[in-house]
Structure formats: C-alpha cells, structure tokens
Amino acid sequence: MFSKEEIDNYRAAVLQAMITKTDANGNPIIEESEAQTLLKGFTDDELSDGMPFNTADEMADMLLTD
C-alpha cells in the first residue's frame, strides 16, 4: 500500500516524464495540459496498482503510446 504522498509524487513524476518526451524532430509529444487531463483519468488506486511494476518513465511511455 502506498501513501497519498507517494502516489502524488508518482503522478507528478509521470507528468514530468510525459512532458519532457520529444519526437524525432525534438518537438514535445504532448502538451502539459493534455498530459494533466490524461493523468486525471486515472484514480490513485489505478496508479498505485502499477507503481511496483513500472517506473514513472515507463508509465509515461505506456500512456503516450495508447
């Protein structure tokens, strides 16, 4: 079980990973507002289920490829 703080930190790390990813031309793959909206679609429970298995960077990659 993860604390609210740990989940919030993970959510923030996923957001940061998402907005720093770029395409082959160096352009951002997603805008911060879009990434925030996407992440808001996941409950704390849903995020915490993946935390033991996926780094924030891995989660960002999964969210951006769906």
mmCIF file of C-alpha atoms in Angstrom:
data_model
loop_
_atom_site.group_PDB
_atom_site.id
_atom_site.type_symbol
_atom_site.label_atom_id
_atom_site.label_comp_id
_atom_site.label_asym_id
_atom_site.label_seq_id
_atom_site.Cartn_x
_atom_site.Cartn_y
_atom_site.Cartn_z
ATOM 1 C CA MET A 1 0.000 0.000 0.000
ATOM 2 C CA PHE A 2 1.280 3.415 -0.938
ATOM 3 C CA SER A 3 0.641 6.646 0.905
ATOM 4 C CA LYS A 4 -1.208 9.543 -0.719
ATOM 5 C CA GLU A 5 2.097 11.428 -0.815
ATOM 6 C CA GLU A 6 3.860 8.574 -2.630
ATOM 7 C CA ILE A 7 1.043 8.367 -5.188
ATOM 8 C CA ASP A 8 1.058 12.146 -5.675
ATOM 9 C CA ASN A 9 4.841 12.077 -6.173
ATOM 10 C CA TYR A 10 4.499 9.238 -8.692
ATOM 11 C CA ARG A 11 1.741 11.098 -10.549
ATOM 12 C CA ALA A 12 3.963 14.209 -10.684
ATOM 13 C CA ALA A 13 6.917 12.158 -11.926
ATOM 14 C CA VAL A 14 4.781 10.575 -14.667
ATOM 15 C CA LEU A 15 3.578 14.022 -15.703
ATOM 16 C CA GLN A 16 7.146 15.327 -15.826
ATOM 17 C CA ALA A 17 8.264 12.324 -17.866
ATOM 18 C CA MET A 18 5.383 12.798 -20.307
ATOM 19 C CA ILE A 19 6.025 16.475 -20.956
ATOM 20 C CA THR A 20 9.763 16.047 -21.454
ATOM 21 C CA LYS A 21 9.434 13.374 -24.141
ATOM 22 C CA THR A 22 10.006 14.571 -27.678
ATOM 23 C CA ASP A 23 9.556 13.212 -31.184
ATOM 24 C CA ALA A 24 12.345 12.659 -33.704
ATOM 25 C CA ASN A 25 12.356 16.383 -34.527
ATOM 26 C CA GLY A 26 12.681 17.443 -30.899
ATOM 27 C CA ASN A 27 9.077 18.591 -30.589
ATOM 28 C CA PRO A 28 7.109 17.762 -27.437
ATOM 29 C CA ILE A 29 4.911 14.705 -27.872
ATOM 30 C CA ILE A 30 2.235 16.111 -25.580
ATOM 31 C CA GLU A 31 1.447 19.473 -24.046
ATOM 32 C CA GLU A 32 1.363 19.741 -20.260
ATOM 33 C CA SER A 33 -2.366 20.483 -20.163
ATOM 34 C CA GLU A 34 -3.103 17.390 -22.277
ATOM 35 C CA ALA A 35 -0.872 15.249 -20.070
ATOM 36 C CA GLN A 36 -2.599 16.529 -16.938
ATOM 37 C CA THR A 37 -6.005 15.702 -18.410
ATOM 38 C CA LEU A 38 -4.825 12.229 -19.339
ATOM 39 C CA LEU A 39 -3.453 11.579 -15.859
ATOM 40 C CA LYS A 40 -6.640 12.850 -14.199
ATOM 41 C CA GLY A 41 -8.376 9.905 -15.881
ATOM 42 C CA PHE A 42 -6.552 7.558 -13.506
ATOM 43 C CA THR A 43 -7.559 7.133 -9.886
ATOM 44 C CA ASP A 44 -4.969 6.892 -7.140
ATOM 45 C CA ASP A 45 -5.811 3.186 -6.838
ATOM 46 C CA GLU A 46 -5.224 2.612 -10.540
ATOM 47 C CA LEU A 47 -1.867 4.356 -10.428
ATOM 48 C CA SER A 48 -0.781 2.593 -7.252
ATOM 49 C CA ASP A 49 -1.530 -0.786 -8.868
ATOM 50 C CA GLY A 50 1.228 -0.143 -11.411
ATOM 51 C CA MET A 51 3.733 1.552 -9.134
ATOM 52 C CA PRO A 52 5.526 -1.639 -8.026
ATOM 53 C CA PHE A 53 5.994 -2.690 -11.641
ATOM 54 C CA ASN A 54 6.517 0.478 -13.697
ATOM 55 C CA THR A 55 8.797 3.442 -13.245
ATOM 56 C CA ALA A 56 7.277 6.851 -13.920
ATOM 57 C CA ASP A 57 9.128 6.916 -17.236
ATOM 58 C CA GLU A 58 7.745 3.516 -18.243
ATOM 59 C CA MET A 59 4.233 4.615 -17.305
ATOM 60 C CA ALA A 60 4.648 7.781 -19.378
ATOM 61 C CA ASP A 61 5.717 5.697 -22.372
ATOM 62 C CA MET A 62 2.671 3.442 -21.993
ATOM 63 C CA LEU A 63 0.292 6.384 -21.744
ATOM 64 C CA LEU A 64 1.795 8.103 -24.765
ATOM 65 C CA THR A 65 1.642 5.037 -26.999
ATOM 66 C CA ASP A 66 -2.004 4.178 -26.350
#
